PDB file of C-alpha atoms (C1' of nucleotides) in Angstrom:
ATOM      1  CA  MET A   1     127.632  84.996 142.535  1.00 96.00           C
ATOM      2  CA  ARG A   2     128.189  87.857 145.337  1.00 98.00           C
ATOM      3  CA  ILE A   3     129.234  86.392 148.295  1.00 98.00           C
ATOM      4  CA  VAL A   4     128.668  88.776 151.890  1.00 98.00           C
ATOM      5  CA  SER A   5     130.018  89.546 155.258  1.00 98.00           C
ATOM      6  CA  TRP A   6     128.287  91.076 157.702  1.00 98.00           C
ATOM      7  CA  ASN A   7     129.510  92.139 161.719  1.00 98.00           C
ATOM      8  CA  ILE A   8     125.361  92.646 162.735  1.00 98.00           C
ATOM      9  CA  ASN A   9     126.137  93.011 166.014  1.00 98.00           C
ATOM     10  CA  SER A  10     122.503  91.759 166.895  1.00 98.00           C
ATOM     11  CA  VAL A  11     120.588  89.705 163.864  1.00 98.00           C
ATOM     12  CA  ARG A  12     116.858  90.124 166.512  1.00 97.00           C
ATOM     13  CA  LEU A  13     118.204  93.856 166.957  1.00 97.00           C
ATOM     14  CA  ARG A  14     119.103  93.807 162.771  1.00 98.00           C
ATOM     15  CA  GLU A  15     116.437  91.782 160.983  1.00 98.00           C
ATOM     16  CA  ASN A  16     115.162  95.099 159.368  1.00 98.00           C
ATOM     17  CA  LEU A  17     118.958  95.562 157.859  1.00 98.00           C
ATOM     18  CA  VAL A  18     119.245  91.790 156.672  1.00 98.00           C
ATOM     19  CA  LEU A  19     116.703  92.720 155.164  1.00 98.00           C
ATOM     20  CA  LYS A  20     117.329  96.763 153.684  1.00 98.00           C
ATOM     21  CA  LEU A  21     121.217  94.928 152.746  1.00 98.00           C
ATOM     22  CA  MET A  22     119.168  92.063 150.324  1.00 98.00           C
ATOM     23  CA  LYS A  23     117.298  94.801 148.475  1.00 98.00           C
ATOM     24  CA  GLU A  24     120.811  96.411 147.836  1.00 98.00           C
ATOM     25  CA  LEU A  25     123.104  94.588 147.173  1.00 98.00           C
ATOM     26  CA  ASP A  26     121.313  91.744 145.446  1.00 98.00           C
ATOM     27  CA  PRO A  27     123.716  89.393 146.998  1.00 98.00           C
ATOM     28  CA  ASP A  28     123.891  85.291 146.598  1.00 98.00           C
ATOM     29  CA  ILE A  29     125.549  84.628 150.518  1.00 98.00           C
ATOM     30  CA  ILE A  30     125.420  86.551 152.816  1.00 98.00           C
ATOM     31  CA  CYS A  31     128.223  86.285 156.412  1.00 98.00           C
ATOM     32  CA  LEU A  32     126.657  87.324 159.763  1.00 98.00           C
ATOM     33  CA  GLN A  33     128.923  87.967 163.080  1.00 98.00           C
ATOM     34  CA  GLU A  34     128.013  88.737 166.361  1.00 98.00           C
ATOM     35  CA  THR A  35     124.707  87.086 166.151  1.00 98.00           C
ATOM     36  CA  LYS A  36     124.184  87.404 169.286  1.00 97.00           C
ATOM     37  CA  CYS A  37     121.240  84.965 169.376  1.00 96.00           C
ATOM     38  CA  PRO A  38     120.729  81.481 170.517  1.00 96.00           C
ATOM     39  CA  ASN A  39     120.052  78.906 167.001  1.00 97.00           C
ATOM     40  CA  ASN A  40     116.233  78.329 168.561  1.00 96.00           C
ATOM     41  CA  GLN A  41     115.170  81.942 167.694  1.00 96.00           C
ATOM     42  CA  PHE A  42     117.284  82.788 164.714  1.00 97.00           C
ATOM     43  CA  PRO A  43     115.074  85.430 162.310  1.00 97.00           C
ATOM     44  CA  GLU A  44     115.249  82.163 159.868  1.00 97.00           C
ATOM     45  CA  LYS A  45     111.225  83.101 158.378  1.00 97.00           C
ATOM     46  CA  ALA A  46     111.411  86.666 157.927  1.00 97.00           C
ATOM     47  CA  PHE A  47     115.583  85.744 155.269  1.00 98.00           C
ATOM     48  CA  ALA A  48     113.472  83.078 153.978  1.00 98.00           C
ATOM     49  CA  LYS A  49     110.430  85.085 152.995  1.00 98.00           C
ATOM     50  CA  ALA A  50     113.017  86.799 150.974  1.00 98.00           C
ATOM     51  CA  GLY A  51     114.695  84.532 149.022  1.00 98.00           C
ATOM     52  CA  PHE A  52     117.435  82.938 151.950  1.00 98.00           C
ATOM     53  CA  SER A  53     116.174  79.661 152.188  1.00 97.00           C
ATOM     54  CA  HIS A  54     119.093  78.201 153.273  1.00 98.00           C
ATOM     55  CA  ILE A  55     120.833  78.335 156.184  1.00 98.00           C
ATOM     56  CA  ALA A  56     123.418  77.488 159.116  1.00 98.00           C
ATOM     57  CA  LYS A  57     124.072  79.036 162.097  1.00 98.00           C
ATOM     58  CA  ASN A  58     126.682  78.532 165.012  1.00 98.00           C
ATOM     59  CA  GLY A  59     124.750  80.235 168.006  1.00 97.00           C
ATOM     60  CA  ILE A  60     125.553  81.121 171.133  1.00 92.00           C
ATOM     61  CA  LYS A  61     123.226  82.910 173.996  1.00 93.00           C
ATOM     62  CA  GLY A  62     123.908  86.064 174.258  1.00 91.00           C
ATOM     63  CA  TYR A  63     128.254  86.535 172.821  1.00 94.00           C
ATOM     64  CA  HIS A  64     129.269  85.755 168.790  1.00 95.00           C
ATOM     65  CA  GLY A  65     127.747  83.377 167.084  1.00 97.00           C
ATOM     66  CA  VAL A  66     127.770  83.577 163.338  1.00 98.00           C
ATOM     67  CA  ALA A  67     125.412  82.364 160.796  1.00 98.00           C
ATOM     68  CA  THR A  68     125.848  81.838 156.820  1.00 98.00           C
ATOM     69  CA  LEU A  69     122.515  82.532 153.924  1.00 98.00           C
ATOM     70  CA  SER A  70     121.968  81.238 150.754  1.00 98.00           C
ATOM     71  CA  LYS A  71     119.961  81.598 148.283  1.00 98.00           C
ATOM     72  CA  HIS A  72     120.739  78.312 146.656  1.00 97.00           C
ATOM     73  CA  ALA A  73     121.366  74.652 148.356  1.00 97.00           C
ATOM     74  CA  ILE A  74     123.982  74.579 151.326  1.00 97.00           C
ATOM     75  CA  ILE A  75     124.987  70.993 149.946  1.00 97.00           C
ATOM     76  CA  GLU A  76     127.060  70.760 153.337  1.00 97.00           C
ATOM     77  CA  SER A  77     128.232  72.321 156.281  1.00 98.00           C
ATOM     78  CA  ASP A  78     131.021  72.295 159.432  1.00 97.00           C
ATOM     79  CA  ILE A  79     130.998  74.240 162.616  1.00 98.00           C
ATOM     80  CA  VAL A  80     135.423  73.125 164.051  1.00 97.00           C
ATOM     81  CA  ASP A  81     135.106  73.999 167.863  1.00 97.00           C
ATOM     82  CA  TYR A  82     138.144  76.469 168.306  1.00 97.00           C
ATOM     83  CA  CYS A  83     139.996  76.573 171.140  1.00 97.00           C
ATOM     84  CA  GLY A  84     137.813  73.710 173.301  1.00 95.00           C
ATOM     85  CA  LYS A  85     135.348  77.119 174.120  1.00 95.00           C
ATOM     86  CA  GLY A  86     132.069  75.704 173.138  1.00 95.00           C
ATOM     87  CA  ASP A  87     132.409  79.251 171.504  1.00 96.00           C
ATOM     88  CA  GLY A  88     130.283  80.852 168.214  1.00 97.00           C
ATOM     89  CA  ARG A  89     133.315  81.996 166.258  1.00 98.00           C
ATOM     90  CA  HIS A  90     133.366  79.057 163.347  1.00 98.00           C
ATOM     91  CA  ILE A  91     131.448  78.010 160.303  1.00 98.00           C
ATOM     92  CA  ALA A  92     131.325  76.865 157.207  1.00 98.00           C
ATOM     93  CA  VAL A  93     129.261  76.189 153.797  1.00 98.00           C
ATOM     94  CA  THR A  94     129.569  74.101 151.093  1.00 98.00           C
ATOM     95  CA  VAL A  95     127.635  75.782 147.818  1.00 97.00           C
ATOM     96  CA  LYS A  96     126.753  74.887 144.523  1.00 92.00           C
ATOM     97  CA  SER A  97     125.729  77.959 142.568  1.00 87.00           C
ATOM     98  CA  GLY A  98     124.364  76.056 139.474  1.00 85.00           C
ATOM     99  CA  LYS A  99     124.333  72.270 137.843  1.00 85.00           C
ATOM    100  CA  THR A 100     127.599  73.673 135.883  1.00 84.00           C
ATOM    101  CA  ALA A 101     129.093  75.314 138.665  1.00 88.00           C
ATOM    102  CA  LYS A 102     131.986  74.523 140.822  1.00 92.00           C
ATOM    103  CA  PRO A 103     131.248  73.298 144.366  1.00 96.00           C
ATOM    104  CA  VAL A 104     132.688  76.116 147.022  1.00 98.00           C
ATOM    105  CA  THR A 105     133.013  76.485 151.275  1.00 98.00           C
ATOM    106  CA  VAL A 106     132.723  79.470 152.609  1.00 98.00           C
ATOM    107  CA  HIS A 107     134.627  79.979 155.854  1.00 98.00           C
ATOM    108  CA  ASN A 108     132.490  82.581 157.894  1.00 98.00           C
ATOM    109  CA  PHE A 109     134.419  83.660 161.117  1.00 98.00           C
ATOM    110  CA  TYR A 110     134.416  85.615 163.823  1.00 98.00           C
ATOM    111  CA  VAL A 111     138.085  86.207 165.686  1.00 98.00           C
ATOM    112  CA  PRO A 112     137.875  87.389 169.100  1.00 98.00           C
ATOM    113  CA  ALA A 113     138.332  91.107 170.433  1.00 98.00           C
ATOM    114  CA  GLY A 114     140.860  90.346 172.279  1.00 97.00           C
ATOM    115  CA  GLY A 115     140.618  93.132 174.814  1.00 96.00           C
ATOM    116  CA  ASP A 116     142.742  95.604 175.406  1.00 96.00           C
ATOM    117  CA  GLU A 117     145.742  94.947 176.593  1.00 96.00           C
ATOM    118  CA  PRO A 118     148.147  93.701 174.277  1.00 97.00           C
ATOM    119  CA  ASP A 119     150.376  91.493 176.681  1.00 96.00           C
ATOM    120  CA  PRO A 120     148.467  87.890 176.147  1.00 96.00           C
ATOM    121  CA  ASP A 121     150.837  87.114 179.739  1.00 95.00           C
ATOM    122  CA  ILE A 122     148.248  89.677 181.450  1.00 95.00           C
ATOM    123  CA  ASN A 123     145.269  89.610 179.253  1.00 96.00           C
ATOM    124  CA  GLU A 124     143.482  86.615 178.772  1.00 95.00           C
ATOM    125  CA  LYS A 125     140.886  87.248 175.894  1.00 97.00           C
ATOM    126  CA  PHE A 126     144.775  88.729 174.460  1.00 97.00           C
ATOM    127  CA  ALA A 127     146.126  85.385 174.964  1.00 97.00           C
ATOM    128  CA  HIS A 128     142.584  83.762 173.344  1.00 97.00           C
ATOM    129  CA  LYS A 129     142.754  86.103 170.330  1.00 98.00           C
ATOM    130  CA  LEU A 130     147.331  84.592 168.870  1.00 98.00           C
ATOM    131  CA  ALA A 131     145.653  80.831 170.550  1.00 98.00           C
ATOM    132  CA  PHE A 132     142.536  81.262 167.685  1.00 98.00           C
ATOM    133  CA  LEU A 133     145.370  82.652 164.950  1.00 98.00           C
ATOM    134  CA  GLY A 134     147.743  79.367 165.584  1.00 98.00           C
ATOM    135  CA  GLU A 135     144.765  76.945 165.285  1.00 98.00           C
ATOM    136  CA  MET A 136     143.751  78.689 161.791  1.00 98.00           C
ATOM    137  CA  GLN A 137     146.936  78.499 161.159  1.00 98.00           C
ATOM    138  CA  ASN A 138     147.175  74.151 161.667  1.00 98.00           C
ATOM    139  CA  ARG A 139     143.987  74.101 160.217  1.00 98.00           C
ATOM    140  CA  PHE A 140     144.214  75.832 157.303  1.00 98.00           C
ATOM    141  CA  LYS A 141     148.450  74.618 156.941  1.00 98.00           C
ATOM    142  CA  LYS A 142     147.076  70.319 156.870  1.00 98.00           C
ATOM    143  CA  LEU A 143     144.191  71.490 154.353  1.00 97.00           C
ATOM    144  CA  LYS A 144     146.822  72.556 152.060  1.00 97.00           C
ATOM    145  CA  LYS A 145     149.437  70.307 153.182  1.00 97.00           C
ATOM    146  CA  LEU A 146     146.299  67.477 151.191  1.00 97.00           C
ATOM    147  CA  GLY A 147     145.863  69.803 148.185  1.00 96.00           C
ATOM    148  CA  LYS A 148     142.256  70.417 148.984  1.00 95.00           C
ATOM    149  CA  ALA A 149     143.406  73.907 149.824  1.00 96.00           C
ATOM    150  CA  ALA A 150     141.080  75.130 146.939  1.00 97.00           C
ATOM    151  CA  GLY A 151     137.332  76.490 145.733  1.00 97.00           C
ATOM    152  CA  GLN A 152     137.434  77.987 149.553  1.00 98.00           C
ATOM    153  CA  VAL A 153     136.988  81.394 150.294  1.00 98.00           C
ATOM    154  CA  LEU A 154     137.858  82.786 153.824  1.00 98.00           C
ATOM    155  CA  LEU A 155     135.382  86.125 155.653  1.00 98.00           C
ATOM    156  CA  GLY A 156     134.887  87.849 158.283  1.00 98.00           C
ATOM    157  CA  ASP A 157     135.301  89.584 161.470  1.00 98.00           C
ATOM    158  CA  LEU A 158     138.980  88.585 161.862  1.00 98.00           C
ATOM    159  CA  ASN A 159     139.109  91.670 164.192  1.00 98.00           C
ATOM    160  CA  ILE A 160     142.968  92.807 162.642  1.00 98.00           C
ATOM    161  CA  ALA A 161     143.784  95.879 160.286  1.00 98.00           C
ATOM    162  CA  PRO A 162     146.817  94.637 159.272  1.00 98.00           C
ATOM    163  CA  GLY A 163     147.862  97.022 156.798  1.00 98.00           C
ATOM    164  CA  GLU A 164     149.673 100.719 157.536  1.00 98.00           C
ATOM    165  CA  HIS A 165     146.004 101.971 155.335  1.00 98.00           C
ATOM    166  CA  ASP A 166     143.974  99.995 157.286  1.00 98.00           C
ATOM    167  CA  VAL A 167     143.983 101.644 159.708  1.00 98.00           C
ATOM    168  CA  TRP A 168     143.540 106.068 160.625  1.00 98.00           C
ATOM    169  CA  SER A 169     146.146 106.026 161.878  1.00 97.00           C
ATOM    170  CA  SER A 170     149.122 103.730 162.086  1.00 97.00           C
ATOM    171  CA  LYS A 171     151.195 106.037 164.288  1.00 96.00           C
ATOM    172  CA  GLN A 172     148.569 105.773 166.828  1.00 96.00           C
ATOM    173  CA  LEU A 173     147.208 102.494 166.888  1.00 97.00           C
ATOM    174  CA  LYS A 174     151.129 100.741 166.891  1.00 96.00           C
ATOM    175  CA  ASN A 175     149.937  99.377 170.996  1.00 96.00           C
ATOM    176  CA  VAL A 176     146.003  99.158 170.334  1.00 97.00           C
ATOM    177  CA  VAL A 177     144.452  95.641 170.588  1.00 98.00           C
ATOM    178  CA  SER A 178     143.836  94.608 166.314  1.00 98.00           C
ATOM    179  CA  HIS A 179     147.179  96.345 164.813  1.00 98.00           C
ATOM    180  CA  THR A 180     149.733  95.592 166.707  1.00 98.00           C
ATOM    181  CA  ALA A 181     152.791  93.595 165.315  1.00 98.00           C
ATOM    182  CA  VAL A 182     152.742  90.696 166.915  1.00 98.00           C
ATOM    183  CA  GLU A 183     148.725  90.117 165.675  1.00 98.00           C
ATOM    184  CA  ILE A 184     149.322  91.570 163.067  1.00 98.00           C
ATOM    185  CA  ALA A 185     152.266  88.272 162.447  1.00 98.00           C
ATOM    186  CA  GLU A 186     150.519  86.204 163.388  1.00 98.00           C
ATOM    187  CA  LEU A 187     147.769  87.196 160.211  1.00 98.00           C
ATOM    188  CA  ALA A 188     150.148  87.151 157.444  1.00 98.00           C
ATOM    189  CA  LYS A 189     150.555  82.972 159.320  1.00 98.00           C
ATOM    190  CA  VAL A 190     146.782  82.537 158.410  1.00 98.00           C
ATOM    191  CA  GLN A 191     147.220  83.821 155.127  1.00 98.00           C
ATOM    192  CA  ALA A 192     150.534  82.271 154.190  1.00 98.00           C
ATOM    193  CA  ALA A 193     148.990  78.833 155.896  1.00 98.00           C
ATOM    194  CA  ALA A 194     146.744  78.337 151.986  1.00 98.00           C
ATOM    195  CA  GLN A 195     148.206  81.125 150.236  1.00 98.00           C
ATOM    196  CA  TRP A 196     145.551  83.270 150.675  1.00 98.00           C
ATOM    197  CA  ASP A 197     144.718  86.245 148.351  1.00 98.00           C
ATOM    198  CA  ASP A 198     143.427  89.095 150.445  1.00 98.00           C
ATOM    199  CA  VAL A 199     140.636  90.078 147.480  1.00 96.00           C
ATOM    200  CA  ALA A 200     140.613  93.773 148.672  1.00 98.00           C
ATOM    201  CA  ARG A 201     143.915  95.470 147.763  1.00 96.00           C
ATOM    202  CA  ARG A 202     144.133  94.390 144.746  1.00 95.00           C
ATOM    203  CA  PHE A 203     140.574  96.300 143.911  1.00 98.00           C
ATOM    204  CA  VAL A 204     141.136  99.141 146.218  1.00 98.00           C
ATOM    205  CA  PRO A 205     144.934 100.480 145.780  1.00 97.00           C
ATOM    206  CA  PRO A 206     147.043  99.827 149.067  1.00 95.00           C
ATOM    207  CA  GLU A 207     148.051 103.122 149.810  1.00 96.00           C
ATOM    208  CA  GLU A 208     144.214 104.517 149.844  1.00 97.00           C
ATOM    209  CA  LYS A 209     142.427 104.526 152.686  1.00 98.00           C
ATOM    210  CA  LEU A 210     140.279 101.828 153.346  1.00 98.00           C
ATOM    211  CA  TYR A 211     138.070 100.036 156.230  1.00 98.00           C
ATOM    212  CA  SER A 212     135.003  97.857 157.243  1.00 98.00           C
ATOM    213  CA  TRP A 213     134.352  99.429 161.214  1.00 98.00           C
ATOM    214  CA  TRP A 214     133.438 102.625 162.645  1.00 98.00           C
ATOM    215  CA  SER A 215     133.723 103.064 167.024  1.00 97.00           C
ATOM    216  CA  TYR A 216     130.084 104.116 167.903  1.00 97.00           C
ATOM    217  CA  ARG A 217     132.065 106.050 170.397  1.00 94.00           C
ATOM    218  CA  ALA A 218     132.198 109.430 167.649  1.00 94.00           C
ATOM    219  CA  ARG A 219     130.452 111.765 167.942  1.00 93.00           C
ATOM    220  CA  ASP A 220     130.586 111.904 164.096  1.00 96.00           C
ATOM    221  CA  TRP A 221     131.945 108.928 162.719  1.00 97.00           C
ATOM    222  CA  ALA A 222     131.710 109.548 159.058  1.00 97.00           C
ATOM    223  CA  ALA A 223     132.774 113.840 159.850  1.00 96.00           C
ATOM    224  CA  SER A 224     136.186 112.252 161.975  1.00 96.00           C
ATOM    225  CA  ASP A 225     136.470 108.719 159.530  1.00 97.00           C
ATOM    226  CA  ARG A 226     138.577 106.709 162.649  1.00 97.00           C
ATOM    227  CA  GLY A 227     137.982 103.630 160.887  1.00 98.00           C
ATOM    228  CA  ARG A 228     139.995 100.517 160.384  1.00 98.00           C
ATOM    229  CA  ARG A 229     139.614  97.533 158.219  1.00 98.00           C
ATOM    230  CA  LEU A 230     138.940  94.194 160.592  1.00 98.00           C
ATOM    231  CA  ASP A 231     137.097  92.636 158.093  1.00 98.00           C
ATOM    232  CA  HIS A 232     138.185  90.747 155.114  1.00 98.00           C
ATOM    233  CA  ILE A 233     137.089  88.203 152.439  1.00 98.00           C
ATOM    234  CA  TRP A 234     140.940  86.026 151.393  1.00 98.00           C
ATOM    235  CA  VAL A 235     140.235  83.785 148.326  1.00 98.00           C
ATOM    236  CA  THR A 236     142.127  80.631 147.847  1.00 98.00           C
ATOM    237  CA  PRO A 237     144.800  80.733 144.351  1.00 98.00           C
ATOM    238  CA  ASP A 238     142.264  79.049 142.294  1.00 97.00           C
ATOM    239  CA  LEU A 239     139.665  81.242 142.935  1.00 98.00           C
ATOM    240  CA  SER A 240     141.635  84.743 142.494  1.00 98.00           C
ATOM    241  CA  PRO A 241     140.831  85.170 138.575  1.00 98.00           C
ATOM    242  CA  ALA A 242     137.479  84.688 139.222  1.00 97.00           C
ATOM    243  CA  VAL A 243     136.954  87.292 141.659  1.00 98.00           C
ATOM    244  CA  SER A 244     135.321  90.052 139.779  1.00 98.00           C
ATOM    245  CA  ASP A 245     134.714  93.266 142.184  1.00 98.00           C
ATOM    246  CA  TYR A 246     134.845  93.778 145.742  1.00 98.00           C
ATOM    247  CA  GLY A 247     133.609  96.959 147.938  1.00 98.00           C
ATOM    248  CA  VAL A 248     132.198  97.661 151.160  1.00 98.00           C
ATOM    249  CA  LEU A 249     128.929  99.356 151.375  1.00 98.00           C
ATOM    250  CA  ARG A 250     130.368 101.990 153.815  1.00 98.00           C
ATOM    251  CA  ALA A 251     126.816 104.046 153.513  1.00 98.00           C
ATOM    252  CA  ALA A 252     125.056 100.552 155.953  1.00 98.00           C
ATOM    253  CA  ARG A 253     127.360 102.837 158.493  1.00 98.00           C
ATOM    254  CA  GLY A 254     125.413 105.556 158.494  1.00 97.00           C
ATOM    255  CA  TRP A 255     121.527 103.768 158.727  1.00 97.00           C
ATOM    256  CA  GLU A 256     119.027 104.268 160.847  1.00 96.00           C
ATOM    257  CA  ARG A 257     120.094 101.550 164.267  1.00 97.00           C
ATOM    258  CA  PRO A 258     123.195 100.564 162.161  1.00 98.00           C
ATOM    259  CA  SER A 259     126.212  98.314 163.088  1.00 98.00           C
ATOM    260  CA  ASP A 260     129.466  99.037 163.952  1.00 98.00           C
ATOM    261  CA  HIS A 261     130.497  97.311 160.966  1.00 98.00           C
ATOM    262  CA  ALA A 262     130.211  97.566 157.653  1.00 98.00           C
ATOM    263  CA  PRO A 263     129.334  94.549 154.919  1.00 98.00           C
ATOM    264  CA  LEU A 264     131.517  93.879 152.083  1.00 98.00           C
ATOM    265  CA  TRP A 265     131.202  91.858 149.340  1.00 98.00           C
ATOM    266  CA  ILE A 266     132.610  90.502 145.719  1.00 98.00           C
ATOM    267  CA  ASP A 267     131.578  88.666 142.739  1.00 98.00           C
ATOM    268  CA  LEU A 268     132.951  85.249 142.117  1.00 97.00           C
ATOM    269  CA  LYS A 269     132.375  83.965 138.618  1.00 93.00           C
ATOM    270  CA  THR A 270     131.345  80.060 139.236  1.00 84.00           C
TER     271      THR A 270
ATOM    272  C1'  DA B   1     145.044 111.775 179.408  1.00 89.38           C
ATOM    273  C1'  DT B   2     140.332 110.401 179.308  1.00 89.38           C
ATOM    274  C1'  DG B   3     135.791 108.623 177.597  1.00 89.38           C
ATOM    275  C1'  DG B   4     133.053 108.006 175.011  1.00 89.38           C
ATOM    276  C1'  DT B   5     128.756 104.560 172.658  1.00 89.38           C
ATOM    277  C1'  DG B   6     126.538  99.768 172.437  1.00 89.38           C
ATOM    278  C1'  DG B   7     124.190  94.790 172.245  1.00 89.38           C
ATOM    279  C1'  DG B   8     122.600  91.450 175.624  1.00 89.38           C
ATOM    280  C1'  DC B   9     121.300  89.703 180.559  1.00 89.38           C
ATOM    281  C1'  DG B  10     119.480  90.121 184.832  1.00 89.38           C
ATOM    282  C1'  DC B  11     122.313  93.683 189.735  1.00 89.38           C
ATOM    283  C1'  DC B  12     127.873  93.164 184.761  1.00 89.38           C
ATOM    284  C1'  DC B  13     129.407  90.888 180.920  1.00 89.38           C
ATOM    285  C1'  DC B  14     132.049  91.406 175.704  1.00 89.38           C
ATOM    286  C1'  DA B  15     132.864  94.899 171.231  1.00 89.38           C
TER     287       DA B  15
END
DNA sequence: ATGGTGGGCGCCCCA
């Protein structure tokens, strides 16, 4: 089973790029973030026609919003309202890909970007980001305690590039929101809460640069290559051996009228 | 040191 995560930055504007992605990667599940689309305006028909007839969405007019498209039946879906704001920043689906396959639960997240100033006392957006990560920690700690932290995937735009080689210059970005020590520590606590495995770094050596986002503001994003790895796919330990491949479709950043994020994917033997 | 671009929505927010 191939699972994709992609911050699409408006699903209505880039419906054609989602269809292109379907052709290029032939995934089973696609998790979108920043759909910026109310549920009743979501382009379901076009996606169903392409084979993705099972869709779970948590959309908000104008801002953020997540949606998960599946070729296989969604047997359960669940939305958690982080920080009590009514935002569209999480949706979970449970999918069973065949009669003998074990069900897999996929958590699709869009963590708040956090604004410009990395100080929660003067920047409420940064405070929101830290609070959101705190709620993620509690949620997955509880899940672990209940013995239910298995058969799960956590992915999405987490808006944090934790490692030295997850950014083009760790030194120059150390005070830039997305790469500050406090965020990286909070993200590590989320990861520890259910012993999530960051599969990316098993397939791409930690000392190799790896990005999933490049700013729109660069004159030539590919030439300057000042990227950040803001998007992640994690799995619970029981699924680690089942992950057979991982990749970032960097080419999609160069498609016509692109998102500023590239899609990333894993192959999972179920 | 600064400002650069791109979305949605409606005279300005967010990334």
